[in-house]
Coordinates of C-alpha atoms in Angstrom, one line a residue:
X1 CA -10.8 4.9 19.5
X2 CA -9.1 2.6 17.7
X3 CA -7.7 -0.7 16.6
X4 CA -4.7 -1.7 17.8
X5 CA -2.5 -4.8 17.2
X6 CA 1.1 -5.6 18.2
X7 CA 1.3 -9.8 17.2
X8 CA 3.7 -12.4 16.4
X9 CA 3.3 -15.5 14.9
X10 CA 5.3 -18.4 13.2
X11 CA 4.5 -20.5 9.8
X12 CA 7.5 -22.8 9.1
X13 CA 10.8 -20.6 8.2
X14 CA 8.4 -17.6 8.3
X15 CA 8.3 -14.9 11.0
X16 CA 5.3 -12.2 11.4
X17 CA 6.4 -9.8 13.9
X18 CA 3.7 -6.7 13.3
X19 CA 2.7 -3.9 15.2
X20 CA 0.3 -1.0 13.8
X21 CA -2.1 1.2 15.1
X22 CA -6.0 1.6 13.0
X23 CA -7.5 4.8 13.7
X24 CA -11.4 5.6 14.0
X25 CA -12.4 7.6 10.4
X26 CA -8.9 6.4 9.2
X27 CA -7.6 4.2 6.5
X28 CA -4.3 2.2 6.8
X29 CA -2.2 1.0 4.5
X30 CA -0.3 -2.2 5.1
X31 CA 1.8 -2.3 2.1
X32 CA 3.6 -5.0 1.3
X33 CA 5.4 -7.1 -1.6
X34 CA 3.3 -10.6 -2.0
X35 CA 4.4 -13.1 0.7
X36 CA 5.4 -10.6 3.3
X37 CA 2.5 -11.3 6.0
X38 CA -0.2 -8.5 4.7
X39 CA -3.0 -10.9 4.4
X40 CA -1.7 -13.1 7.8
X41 CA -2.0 -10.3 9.8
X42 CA -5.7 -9.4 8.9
X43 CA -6.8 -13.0 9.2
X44 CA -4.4 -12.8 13.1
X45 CA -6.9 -10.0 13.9
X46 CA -10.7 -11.2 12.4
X47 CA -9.5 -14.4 14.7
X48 CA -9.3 -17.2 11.6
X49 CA -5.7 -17.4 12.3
X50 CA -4.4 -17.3 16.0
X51 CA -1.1 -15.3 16.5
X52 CA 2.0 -17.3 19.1
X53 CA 1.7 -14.1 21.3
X54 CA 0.9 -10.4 21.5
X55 CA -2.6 -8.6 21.8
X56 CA -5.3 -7.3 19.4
X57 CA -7.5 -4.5 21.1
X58 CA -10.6 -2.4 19.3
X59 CA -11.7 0.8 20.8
X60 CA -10.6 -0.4 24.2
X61 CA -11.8 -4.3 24.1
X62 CA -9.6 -6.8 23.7
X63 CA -9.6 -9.1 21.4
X64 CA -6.4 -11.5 21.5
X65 CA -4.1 -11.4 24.4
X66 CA -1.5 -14.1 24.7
X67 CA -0.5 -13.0 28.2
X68 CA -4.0 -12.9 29.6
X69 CA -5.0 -16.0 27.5
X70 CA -8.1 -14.1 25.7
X71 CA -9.2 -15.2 22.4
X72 CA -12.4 -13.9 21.0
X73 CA -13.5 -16.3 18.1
X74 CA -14.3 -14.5 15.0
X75 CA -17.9 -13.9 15.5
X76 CA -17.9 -12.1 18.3
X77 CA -14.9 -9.5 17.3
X78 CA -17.2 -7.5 15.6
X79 CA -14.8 -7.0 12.7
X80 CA -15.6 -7.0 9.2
X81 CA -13.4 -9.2 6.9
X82 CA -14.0 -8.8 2.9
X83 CA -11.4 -11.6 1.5
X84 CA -9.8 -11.2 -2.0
X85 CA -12.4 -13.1 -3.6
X86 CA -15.4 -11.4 -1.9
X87 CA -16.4 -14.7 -0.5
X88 CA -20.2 -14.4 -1.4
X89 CA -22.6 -17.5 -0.9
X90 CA -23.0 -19.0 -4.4
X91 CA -26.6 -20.1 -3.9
X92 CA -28.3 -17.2 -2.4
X93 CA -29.5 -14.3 -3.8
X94 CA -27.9 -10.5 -2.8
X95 CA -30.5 -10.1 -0.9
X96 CA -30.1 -13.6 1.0
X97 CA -27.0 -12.9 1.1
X98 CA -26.9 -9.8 2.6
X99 CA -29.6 -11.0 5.5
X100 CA -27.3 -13.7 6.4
X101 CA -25.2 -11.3 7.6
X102 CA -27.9 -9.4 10.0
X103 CA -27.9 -10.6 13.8
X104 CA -31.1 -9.1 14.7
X105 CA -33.8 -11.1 13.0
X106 CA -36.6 -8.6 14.2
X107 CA -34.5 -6.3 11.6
X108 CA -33.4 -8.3 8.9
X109 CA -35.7 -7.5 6.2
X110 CA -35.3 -3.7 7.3
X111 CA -31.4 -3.4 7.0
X112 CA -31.6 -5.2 4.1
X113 CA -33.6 -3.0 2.0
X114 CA -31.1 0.0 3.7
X115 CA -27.8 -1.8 2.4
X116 CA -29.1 -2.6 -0.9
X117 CA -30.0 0.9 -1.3
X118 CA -26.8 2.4 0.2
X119 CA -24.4 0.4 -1.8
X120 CA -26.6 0.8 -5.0
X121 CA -27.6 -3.0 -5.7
X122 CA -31.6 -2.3 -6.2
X123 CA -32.2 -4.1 -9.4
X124 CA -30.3 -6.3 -8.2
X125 CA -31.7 -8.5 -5.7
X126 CA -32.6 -11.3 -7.1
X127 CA -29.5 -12.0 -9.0
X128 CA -26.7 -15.0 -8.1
X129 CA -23.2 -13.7 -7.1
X130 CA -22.7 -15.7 -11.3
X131 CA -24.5 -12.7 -12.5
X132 CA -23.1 -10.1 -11.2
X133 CA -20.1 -7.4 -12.4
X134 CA -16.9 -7.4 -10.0
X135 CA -17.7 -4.5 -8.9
X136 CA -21.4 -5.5 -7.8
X137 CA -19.8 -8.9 -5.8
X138 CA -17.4 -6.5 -4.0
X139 CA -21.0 -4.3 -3.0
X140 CA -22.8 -6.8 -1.8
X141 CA -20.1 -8.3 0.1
X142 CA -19.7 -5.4 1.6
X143 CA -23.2 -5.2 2.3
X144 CA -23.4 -8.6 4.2
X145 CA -20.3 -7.4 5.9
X146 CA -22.0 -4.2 7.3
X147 CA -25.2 -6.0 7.9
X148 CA -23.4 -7.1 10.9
X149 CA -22.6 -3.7 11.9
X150 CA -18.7 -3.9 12.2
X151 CA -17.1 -1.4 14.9
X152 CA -13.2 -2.3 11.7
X153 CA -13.4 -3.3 9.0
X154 CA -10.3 -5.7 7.3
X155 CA -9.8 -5.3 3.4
X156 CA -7.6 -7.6 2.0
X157 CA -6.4 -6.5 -1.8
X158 CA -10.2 -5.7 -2.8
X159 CA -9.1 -4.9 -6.1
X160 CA -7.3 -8.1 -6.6
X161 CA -10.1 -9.9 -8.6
X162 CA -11.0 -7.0 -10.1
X163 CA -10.6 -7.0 -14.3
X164 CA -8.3 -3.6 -14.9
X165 CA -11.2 -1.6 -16.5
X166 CA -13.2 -2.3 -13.9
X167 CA -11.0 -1.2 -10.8
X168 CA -11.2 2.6 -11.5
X169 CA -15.4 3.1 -10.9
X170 CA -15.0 0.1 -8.2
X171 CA -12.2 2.2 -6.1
X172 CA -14.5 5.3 -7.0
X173 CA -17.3 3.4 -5.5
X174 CA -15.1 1.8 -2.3
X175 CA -14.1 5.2 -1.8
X176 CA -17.3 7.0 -0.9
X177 CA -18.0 3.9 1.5
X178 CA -15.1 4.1 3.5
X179 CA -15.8 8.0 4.0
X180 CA -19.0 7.1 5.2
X181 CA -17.9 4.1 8.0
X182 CA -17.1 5.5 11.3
X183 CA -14.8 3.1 12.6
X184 CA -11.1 2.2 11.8
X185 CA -10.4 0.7 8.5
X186 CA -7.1 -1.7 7.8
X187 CA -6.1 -2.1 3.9
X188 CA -4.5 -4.4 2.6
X189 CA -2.3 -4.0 -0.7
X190 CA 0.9 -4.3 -2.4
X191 CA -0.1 -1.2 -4.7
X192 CA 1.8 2.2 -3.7
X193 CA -1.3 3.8 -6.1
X194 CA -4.2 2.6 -4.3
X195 CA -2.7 3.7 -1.0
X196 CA -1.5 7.2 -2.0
X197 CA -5.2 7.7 -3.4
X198 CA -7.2 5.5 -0.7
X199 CA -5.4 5.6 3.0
X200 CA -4.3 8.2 5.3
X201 CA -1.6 6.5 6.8
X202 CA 0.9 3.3 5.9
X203 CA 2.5 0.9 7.5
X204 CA 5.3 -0.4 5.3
X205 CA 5.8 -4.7 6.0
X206 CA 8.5 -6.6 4.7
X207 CA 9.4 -10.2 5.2
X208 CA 7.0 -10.1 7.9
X209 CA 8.1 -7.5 9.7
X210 CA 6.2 -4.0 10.1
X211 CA 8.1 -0.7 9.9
X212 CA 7.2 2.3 11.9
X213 CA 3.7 4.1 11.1
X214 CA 4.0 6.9 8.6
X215 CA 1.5 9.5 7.3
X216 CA 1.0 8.8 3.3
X217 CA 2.4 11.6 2.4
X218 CA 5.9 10.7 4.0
X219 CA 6.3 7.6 2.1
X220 CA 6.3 9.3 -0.9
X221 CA 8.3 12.4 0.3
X222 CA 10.8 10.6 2.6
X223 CA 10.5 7.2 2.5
X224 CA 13.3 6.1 6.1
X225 CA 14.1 2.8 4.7
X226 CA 15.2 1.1 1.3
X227 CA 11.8 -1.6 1.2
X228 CA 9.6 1.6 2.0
X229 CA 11.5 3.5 -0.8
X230 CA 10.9 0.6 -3.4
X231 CA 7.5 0.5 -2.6
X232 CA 6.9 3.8 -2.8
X233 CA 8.2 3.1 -6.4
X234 CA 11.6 5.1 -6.5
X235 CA 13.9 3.5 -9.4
X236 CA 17.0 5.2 -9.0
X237 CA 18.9 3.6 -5.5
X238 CA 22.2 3.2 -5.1
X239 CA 24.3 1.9 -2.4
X240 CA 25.8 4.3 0.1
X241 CA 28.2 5.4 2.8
X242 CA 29.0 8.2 4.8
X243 CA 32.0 10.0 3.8
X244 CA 33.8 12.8 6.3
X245 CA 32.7 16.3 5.6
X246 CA 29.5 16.1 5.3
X247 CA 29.3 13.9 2.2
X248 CA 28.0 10.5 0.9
X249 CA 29.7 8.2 -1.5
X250 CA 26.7 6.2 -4.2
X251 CA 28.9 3.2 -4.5
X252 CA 26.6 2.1 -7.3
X253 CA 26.9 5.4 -9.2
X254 CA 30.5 6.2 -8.9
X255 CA 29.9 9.6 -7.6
X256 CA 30.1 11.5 -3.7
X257 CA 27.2 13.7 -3.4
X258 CA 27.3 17.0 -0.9
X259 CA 24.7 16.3 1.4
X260 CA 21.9 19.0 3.0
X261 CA 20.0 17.0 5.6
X262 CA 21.4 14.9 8.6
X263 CA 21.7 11.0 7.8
X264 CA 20.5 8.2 9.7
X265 CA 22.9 6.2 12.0
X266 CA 22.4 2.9 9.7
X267 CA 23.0 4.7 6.0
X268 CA 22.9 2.1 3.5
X269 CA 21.3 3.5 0.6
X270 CA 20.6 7.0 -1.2
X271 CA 17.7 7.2 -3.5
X272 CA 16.3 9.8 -6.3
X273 CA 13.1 9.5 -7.5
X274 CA 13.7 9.9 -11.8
X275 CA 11.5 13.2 -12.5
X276 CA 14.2 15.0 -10.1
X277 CA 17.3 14.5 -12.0
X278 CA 18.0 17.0 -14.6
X279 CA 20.3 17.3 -17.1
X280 CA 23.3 19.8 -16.8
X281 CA 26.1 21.8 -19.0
X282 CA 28.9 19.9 -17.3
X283 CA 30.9 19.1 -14.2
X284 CA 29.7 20.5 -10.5
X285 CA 28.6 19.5 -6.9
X286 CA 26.5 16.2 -6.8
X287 CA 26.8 15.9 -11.1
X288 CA 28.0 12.5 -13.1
X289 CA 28.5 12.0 -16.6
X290 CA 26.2 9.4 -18.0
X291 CA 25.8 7.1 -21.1
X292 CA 22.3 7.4 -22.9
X293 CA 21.7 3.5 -23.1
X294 CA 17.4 3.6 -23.8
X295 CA 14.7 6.6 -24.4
X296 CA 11.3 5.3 -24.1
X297 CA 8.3 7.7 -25.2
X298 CA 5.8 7.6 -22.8
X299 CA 2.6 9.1 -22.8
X300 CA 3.5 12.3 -21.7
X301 CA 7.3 12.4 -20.6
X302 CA 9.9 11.0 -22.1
X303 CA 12.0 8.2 -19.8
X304 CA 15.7 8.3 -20.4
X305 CA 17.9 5.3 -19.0
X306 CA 21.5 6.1 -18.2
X307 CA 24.7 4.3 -17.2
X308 CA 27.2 5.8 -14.6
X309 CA 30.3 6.2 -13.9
X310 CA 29.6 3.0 -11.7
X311 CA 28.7 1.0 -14.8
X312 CA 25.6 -0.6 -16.6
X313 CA 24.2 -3.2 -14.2
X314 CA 21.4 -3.2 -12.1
X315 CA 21.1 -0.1 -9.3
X316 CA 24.1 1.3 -11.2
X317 CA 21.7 2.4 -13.9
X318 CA 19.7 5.6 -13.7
X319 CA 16.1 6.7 -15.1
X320 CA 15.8 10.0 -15.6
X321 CA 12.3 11.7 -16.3
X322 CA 11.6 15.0 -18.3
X323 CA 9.1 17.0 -20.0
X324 CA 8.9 15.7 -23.8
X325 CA 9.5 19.6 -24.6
X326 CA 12.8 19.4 -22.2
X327 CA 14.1 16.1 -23.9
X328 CA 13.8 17.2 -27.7
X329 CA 15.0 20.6 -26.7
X330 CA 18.8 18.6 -26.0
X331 CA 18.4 17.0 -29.6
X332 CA 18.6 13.4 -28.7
X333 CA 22.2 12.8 -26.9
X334 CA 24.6 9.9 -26.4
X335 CA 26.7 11.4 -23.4
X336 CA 25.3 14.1 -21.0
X337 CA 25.4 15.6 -17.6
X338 CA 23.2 14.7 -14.8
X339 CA 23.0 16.7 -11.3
X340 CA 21.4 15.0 -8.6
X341 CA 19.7 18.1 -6.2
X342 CA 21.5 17.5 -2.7
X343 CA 17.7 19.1 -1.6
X344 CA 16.0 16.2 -3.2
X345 CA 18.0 12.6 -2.1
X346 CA 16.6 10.2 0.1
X347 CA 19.0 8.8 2.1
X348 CA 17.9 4.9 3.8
X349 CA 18.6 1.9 5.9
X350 CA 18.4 -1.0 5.2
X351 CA 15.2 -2.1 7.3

């Protein structure tokens, strides 16, 4: 089973056109830079937004259907929204919190106890959302979420609020909940991280506009479009186009690359990710000369930023990424070779 939604809605000069597809036992992504529709889109399908037209359907009920003119309010979707801010009831308790959230009053007191054991708040209880860590508003919310046993559950950037010390034990802790909830789960973030570590699948969305699904994996390994590649945090993109023979010319780079993979119809871009590039003896297939312009030391690699034959501004830049060992081993030059592996370019449209 699973949750389904395929919507389109209009705010002003702003067009959501999504479609994505929430598994049972699943996480997925919507990634997205901040203003693209991430957060619209959940509130479209927990029914505090209504979408223009489309449909919404969870494990074979429907939920929104323009066509058939079906709009379930939002208590009876059965869908679990936990907003950025956790959204917890300032005067109650946790544990008043979390039995507002129970339907069955026969059982209240009962699943209760059984949240505030399974999301670790005992101790707890009698405290004020004020007194509690981050991490302990985000469990309890939660709780009172799954007090009103949700068949999906909507998460919408739950790290958002989150102090940066905090986020790594509360994603720990998120974690080992979301392998425990049966149903499909929809996450909402604009951090390529917490989806590569959190969600099985992604669905890229930018200026409104969902991209095909994609396993997590893929993103990172073959992102099909230039958004998707950004996101997935690739520096080095250049524009591109298809020369005869099998060969692509990085406009931005100043250099035609020999090419080992088919291209898509719409080429516009070719992308590298930095730790592929390596440095090289001199000229050869798919190799530039570049200009050392900045070395940072980072923890444990040492970043290199390059001009190119295509100059020093903007996407005509590359970083390149080596092995601190690797990078002192070349004692510190001002002009070097790069080769770009045909094996290892990404090669995009533009949407």
């Amino acid at each position: 089973m699973a949750l389904r939604v395929d919507i389109r809605k209009r705010l002003g000069s702003f067009s959501l056109d999504v479609a994505f597809t929430a598994r049972d036992g699943e996480v997925t992504g919507l990634l997205g830079a901040s203003g693209c529709g991430k957060s619209l889109t959940l509130k479209c399908v927990a029914g505090i937004e209504r979408p223009d037209e489309g449909r919404i359907e969870l494990d074979g009920r429907v939920l929104f259907d323009s066509a058939a003119h079906i709009d379930l309010p939002p208590q009876k979707r059965q869908v679990g929204y936990l907003f950025q801010s956790y959204a917890l009831f300032p005067n109650m308790t946790v544990e008043q919190n979390i039995a507002a959230g129970v339907r069955d009053r026969s059982a209240r007191a009962q699943t209760t106890a059984r949240l505030i054991r399974a999301l670790w708040l005992e101790g707890h209880e009698k405290k004020y959302p004020r007194q509690l860590s981050g991490g302990q508003q985000q469990r309890a919310a939660l709780a009172r979420i799954l007090a009103n046993a949700p068949r999906a559950l909507l998460l919408d950037e739950p790290f958002s609020a989150l102090d940066s010390y905090l986020k790594w034990q509360v994603e720990l802790e998120l974690m080992d909940l979301l392998d425990q909830f049966p149903g499909p789960v929809a996450f909402v973030t604009h951090s390529r991280d917490e989806v590569r570590r959190l969600c099985q699948q992604v669905c890229v969305l930018d200026q409104g506009r969902s991209q095909p699904m994609q396993p997590v994996e893929e993103l990172f390994e073959a992102p099909r479009t230039l958004s998707a590649c950004l996101l997935s945090g690739c520096k080095n993109i250049s524009r591109a186009r298809p020369l005869p023979g099998g060969r692509v010319e990085a406009l931005d780079w100043g250099v035609e690359l020999e090419v080992s993979v088919p291209l898509p119809e719409r080429l516009s871009h070719v992308g590298i990710r930095a730790h592929f590039l390596r440095p090289v003896d001199g000229p050869g297939p798919n190799r530039l000369p570049c200009t050392v312009e900045r070395v940072v030391d980072e923890m444990f690699s040492t970043v290199v930023m390059m001009t190119t034959p295509g100059g020093c501004q903007g996407f005509s830049r590359l970083r390149m990424e080596l092995d601190k060992a690797a990078w002192a081993a070349l004692d510190d030059p001002k002009e070097l070779w790069v080769e770009l592996p045909s094996d290892e370019l990404m090669f995009l449209t533009g949407s």
